[in-house]
GROMACS .gro file of C-alpha atoms in nm:
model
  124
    1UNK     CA    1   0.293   2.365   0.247
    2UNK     CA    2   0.173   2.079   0.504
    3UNK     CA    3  -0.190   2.068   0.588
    4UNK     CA    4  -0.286   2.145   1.009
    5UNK     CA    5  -0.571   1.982   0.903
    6UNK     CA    6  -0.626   1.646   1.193
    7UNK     CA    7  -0.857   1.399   1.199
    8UNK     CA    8  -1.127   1.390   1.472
    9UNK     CA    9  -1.076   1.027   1.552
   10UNK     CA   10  -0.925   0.670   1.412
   11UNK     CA   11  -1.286   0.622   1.230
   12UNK     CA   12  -1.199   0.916   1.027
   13UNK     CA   13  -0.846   0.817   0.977
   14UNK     CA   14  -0.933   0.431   0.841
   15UNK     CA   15  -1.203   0.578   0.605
   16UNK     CA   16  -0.980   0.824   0.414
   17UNK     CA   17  -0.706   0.632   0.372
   18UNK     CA   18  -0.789   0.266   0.381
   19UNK     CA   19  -0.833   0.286   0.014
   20UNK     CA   20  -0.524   0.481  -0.034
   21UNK     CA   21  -0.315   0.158   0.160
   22UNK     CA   22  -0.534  -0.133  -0.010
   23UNK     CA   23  -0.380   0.061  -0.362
   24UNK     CA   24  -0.030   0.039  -0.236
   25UNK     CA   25  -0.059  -0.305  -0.182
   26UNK     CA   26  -0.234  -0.471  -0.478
   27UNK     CA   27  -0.022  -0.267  -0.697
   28UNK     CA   28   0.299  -0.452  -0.487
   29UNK     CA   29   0.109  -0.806  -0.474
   30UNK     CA   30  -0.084  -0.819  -0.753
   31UNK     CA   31  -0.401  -1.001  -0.553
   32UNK     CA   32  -0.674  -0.927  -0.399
   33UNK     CA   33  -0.695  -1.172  -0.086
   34UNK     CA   34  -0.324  -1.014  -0.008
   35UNK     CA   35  -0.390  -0.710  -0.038
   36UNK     CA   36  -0.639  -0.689   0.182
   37UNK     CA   37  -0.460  -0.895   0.436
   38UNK     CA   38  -0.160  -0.646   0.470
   39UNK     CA   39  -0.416  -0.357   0.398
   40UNK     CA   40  -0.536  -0.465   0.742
   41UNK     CA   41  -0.216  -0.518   0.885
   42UNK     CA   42  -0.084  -0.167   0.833
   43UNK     CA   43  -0.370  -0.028   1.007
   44UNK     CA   44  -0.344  -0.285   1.301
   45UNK     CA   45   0.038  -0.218   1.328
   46UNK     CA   46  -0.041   0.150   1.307
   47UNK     CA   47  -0.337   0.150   1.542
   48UNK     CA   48  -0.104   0.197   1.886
   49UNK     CA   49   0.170   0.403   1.806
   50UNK     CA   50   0.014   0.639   1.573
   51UNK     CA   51  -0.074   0.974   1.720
   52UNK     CA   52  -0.466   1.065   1.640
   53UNK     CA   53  -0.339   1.458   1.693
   54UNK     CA   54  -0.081   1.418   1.396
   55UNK     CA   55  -0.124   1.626   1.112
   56UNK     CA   56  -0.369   1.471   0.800
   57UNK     CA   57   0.015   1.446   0.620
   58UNK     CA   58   0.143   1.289   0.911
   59UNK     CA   59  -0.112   0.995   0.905
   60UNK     CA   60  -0.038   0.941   0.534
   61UNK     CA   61   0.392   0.949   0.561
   62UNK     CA   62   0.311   0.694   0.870
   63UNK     CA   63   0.112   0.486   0.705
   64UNK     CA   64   0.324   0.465   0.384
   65UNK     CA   65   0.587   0.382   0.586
   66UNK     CA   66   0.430   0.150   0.801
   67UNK     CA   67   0.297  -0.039   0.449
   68UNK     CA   68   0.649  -0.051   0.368
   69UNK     CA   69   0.754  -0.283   0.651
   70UNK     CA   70   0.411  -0.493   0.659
   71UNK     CA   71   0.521  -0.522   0.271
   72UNK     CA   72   0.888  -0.631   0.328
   73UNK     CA   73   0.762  -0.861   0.612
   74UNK     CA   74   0.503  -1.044   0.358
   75UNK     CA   75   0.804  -1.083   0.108
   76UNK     CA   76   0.998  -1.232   0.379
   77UNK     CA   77   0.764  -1.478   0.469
   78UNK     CA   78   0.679  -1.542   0.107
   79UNK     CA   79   1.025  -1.575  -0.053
   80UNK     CA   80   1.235  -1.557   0.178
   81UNK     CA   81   1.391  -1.307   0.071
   82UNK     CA   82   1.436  -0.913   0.225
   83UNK     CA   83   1.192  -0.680  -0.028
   84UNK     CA   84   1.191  -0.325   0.133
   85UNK     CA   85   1.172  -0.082  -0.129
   86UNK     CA   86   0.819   0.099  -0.154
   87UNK     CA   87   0.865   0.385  -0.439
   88UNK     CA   88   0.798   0.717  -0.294
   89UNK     CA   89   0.615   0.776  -0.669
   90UNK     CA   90   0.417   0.464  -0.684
   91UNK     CA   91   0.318   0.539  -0.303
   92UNK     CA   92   0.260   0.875  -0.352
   93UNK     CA   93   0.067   0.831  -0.721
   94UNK     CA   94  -0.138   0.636  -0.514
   95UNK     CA   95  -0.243   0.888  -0.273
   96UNK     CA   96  -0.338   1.131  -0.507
   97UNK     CA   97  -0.577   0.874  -0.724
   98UNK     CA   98  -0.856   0.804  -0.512
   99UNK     CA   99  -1.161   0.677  -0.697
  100UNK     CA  100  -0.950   0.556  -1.028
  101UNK     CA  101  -1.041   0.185  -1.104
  102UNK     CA  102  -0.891  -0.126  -0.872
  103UNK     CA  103  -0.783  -0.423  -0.989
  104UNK     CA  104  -0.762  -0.587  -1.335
  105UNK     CA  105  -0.822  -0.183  -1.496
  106UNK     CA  106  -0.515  -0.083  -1.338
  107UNK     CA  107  -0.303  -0.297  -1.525
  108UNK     CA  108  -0.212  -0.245  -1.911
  109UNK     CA  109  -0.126  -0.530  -2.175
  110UNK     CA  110   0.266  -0.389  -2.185
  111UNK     CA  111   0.261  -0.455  -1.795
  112UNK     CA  112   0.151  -0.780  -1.837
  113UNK     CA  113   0.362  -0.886  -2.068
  114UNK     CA  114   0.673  -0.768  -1.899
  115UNK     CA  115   0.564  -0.948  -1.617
  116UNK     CA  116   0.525  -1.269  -1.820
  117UNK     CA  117   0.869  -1.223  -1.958
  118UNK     CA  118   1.020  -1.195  -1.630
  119UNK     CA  119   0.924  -1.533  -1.482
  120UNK     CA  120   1.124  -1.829  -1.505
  121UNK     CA  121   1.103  -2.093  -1.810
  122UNK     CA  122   0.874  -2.335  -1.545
  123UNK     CA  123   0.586  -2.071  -1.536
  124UNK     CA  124   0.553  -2.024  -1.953
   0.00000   0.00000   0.00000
Protein backbone atom coordinates (compact mmCIF):
# COMPACT_ATOMS: atom_id res chain seq x y z
CA UNK A 1 0.00 0.00 0.00
CA UNK A 2 1.32 3.68 -0.98
CA UNK A 3 2.12 5.99 1.84
CA UNK A 4 -0.38 9.59 2.04
CA UNK A 5 2.36 10.56 3.90
CA UNK A 6 3.71 14.41 2.06
CA UNK A 7 6.36 16.37 2.80
CA UNK A 8 5.87 19.82 4.40
CA UNK A 9 8.19 21.58 2.03
CA UNK A 10 11.28 21.06 -0.65
CA UNK A 11 13.73 21.32 2.59
CA UNK A 12 12.17 18.20 3.75
CA UNK A 13 12.11 16.61 0.40
CA UNK A 14 16.16 17.27 -0.41
CA UNK A 15 17.06 15.97 3.12
CA UNK A 16 15.40 12.53 2.88
CA UNK A 17 16.28 11.68 -0.26
CA UNK A 18 19.41 13.45 -1.36
CA UNK A 19 21.28 10.55 -0.03
CA UNK A 20 19.01 8.11 -1.58
CA UNK A 21 19.92 9.96 -5.36
CA UNK A 22 23.80 10.58 -4.53
CA UNK A 23 23.59 6.30 -4.07
CA UNK A 24 22.03 5.89 -7.42
CA UNK A 25 24.57 7.71 -8.97
CA UNK A 26 27.98 6.64 -7.61
CA UNK A 27 26.82 3.17 -7.90
CA UNK A 28 26.20 4.18 -11.99
CA UNK A 29 29.54 6.40 -12.14
CA UNK A 30 31.70 4.99 -9.92
CA UNK A 31 33.10 8.68 -8.59
CA UNK A 32 32.57 10.87 -6.29
CA UNK A 33 32.97 14.43 -8.03
CA UNK A 34 30.15 12.88 -10.57
CA UNK A 35 28.09 11.82 -8.48
CA UNK A 36 27.56 14.63 -6.78
CA UNK A 37 27.32 16.70 -9.88
CA UNK A 38 24.22 14.76 -11.29
CA UNK A 39 23.10 14.24 -7.56
CA UNK A 40 22.56 17.98 -7.87
CA UNK A 41 21.23 17.95 -11.16
CA UNK A 42 18.30 15.68 -10.45
CA UNK A 43 17.19 17.85 -7.77
CA UNK A 44 17.62 21.09 -9.92
CA UNK A 45 15.75 19.40 -12.89
CA UNK A 46 13.18 18.23 -10.38
CA UNK A 47 12.90 21.46 -8.43
CA UNK A 48 10.00 23.10 -10.98
CA UNK A 49 7.92 20.50 -12.10
CA UNK A 50 7.74 18.41 -9.09
CA UNK A 51 4.58 18.78 -7.08
CA UNK A 52 5.51 19.50 -3.14
CA UNK A 53 1.71 17.96 -2.43
CA UNK A 54 2.76 14.53 -4.11
CA UNK A 55 2.71 11.62 -2.08
CA UNK A 56 6.32 10.69 -0.03
CA UNK A 57 6.25 7.62 -2.98
CA UNK A 58 5.59 10.03 -5.50
CA UNK A 59 8.76 12.16 -4.75
CA UNK A 60 10.88 8.98 -4.78
CA UNK A 61 9.33 7.30 -8.43
CA UNK A 62 10.01 11.12 -9.70
CA UNK A 63 13.15 11.39 -8.65
CA UNK A 64 14.32 7.90 -9.78
CA UNK A 65 13.09 8.72 -12.88
CA UNK A 66 14.33 12.01 -13.18
CA UNK A 67 18.07 10.39 -12.15
CA UNK A 68 17.48 8.23 -14.99
CA UNK A 69 17.52 10.95 -17.66
CA UNK A 70 20.23 13.27 -15.80
CA UNK A 71 22.14 9.70 -15.96
CA UNK A 72 21.55 8.96 -19.72
CA UNK A 73 22.31 12.69 -20.44
CA UNK A 74 25.89 12.40 -18.55
CA UNK A 75 26.55 9.17 -20.70
CA UNK A 76 25.72 11.09 -23.68
CA UNK A 77 27.95 13.75 -23.10
CA UNK A 78 30.60 11.38 -21.85
CA UNK A 79 30.60 8.67 -24.56
CA UNK A 80 28.61 9.59 -26.78
CA UNK A 81 26.68 7.11 -26.64
CA UNK A 82 22.60 6.75 -25.47
CA UNK A 83 22.83 4.89 -21.69
CA UNK A 84 19.17 4.93 -20.34
CA UNK A 85 18.66 1.97 -18.39
CA UNK A 86 18.46 2.65 -14.48
CA UNK A 87 17.51 -0.95 -12.82
CA UNK A 88 14.33 -0.66 -10.99
CA UNK A 89 16.38 -3.16 -8.29
CA UNK A 90 19.56 -1.29 -8.09
CA UNK A 91 17.30 2.01 -7.78
CA UNK A 92 15.06 0.63 -5.55
CA UNK A 93 17.93 -1.40 -3.27
CA UNK A 94 19.05 1.90 -2.97
CA UNK A 95 16.13 3.43 -1.42
CA UNK A 96 15.71 1.03 1.10
CA UNK A 97 19.63 1.22 2.37
CA UNK A 98 19.96 4.44 3.89
CA UNK A 99 22.88 4.72 6.28
CA UNK A 100 24.90 1.51 4.68
CA UNK A 101 28.54 2.63 3.84
CA UNK A 102 29.33 5.02 0.52
CA UNK A 103 31.96 4.66 -1.55
CA UNK A 104 34.99 2.32 -1.72
CA UNK A 105 32.80 -0.22 1.11
CA UNK A 106 30.22 -0.62 -1.35
CA UNK A 107 32.23 -2.30 -3.74
CA UNK A 108 33.53 -6.06 -3.36
CA UNK A 109 36.89 -7.58 -4.85
CA UNK A 110 34.59 -9.89 -7.45
CA UNK A 111 33.11 -6.41 -8.64
CA UNK A 112 36.26 -5.10 -9.19
CA UNK A 113 37.64 -7.53 -10.94
CA UNK A 114 34.85 -7.92 -13.38
CA UNK A 115 35.16 -4.47 -13.99
CA UNK A 116 38.89 -4.81 -14.75
CA UNK A 117 38.16 -7.61 -17.10
CA UNK A 118 35.76 -5.67 -19.01
CA UNK A 119 37.99 -2.81 -20.18
CA UNK A 120 39.83 -2.79 -23.24
CA UNK A 121 43.58 -4.25 -23.64
CA UNK A 122 44.85 -0.19 -23.49
CA UNK A 123 43.61 0.18 -19.81
CA UNK A 124 45.50 -3.28 -18.33
Amino acid sequence: MVSDDVYPGWEEIYRDNVERVYRIMFAKVGNRPDAEDLTAEVFMAALRPLRVSASVGEVRAYLVATARTVLAAHWRRTLGVAVTTLDEDSAQTMFTTVGAPVGPALDNPARAEAILAALPDRYA
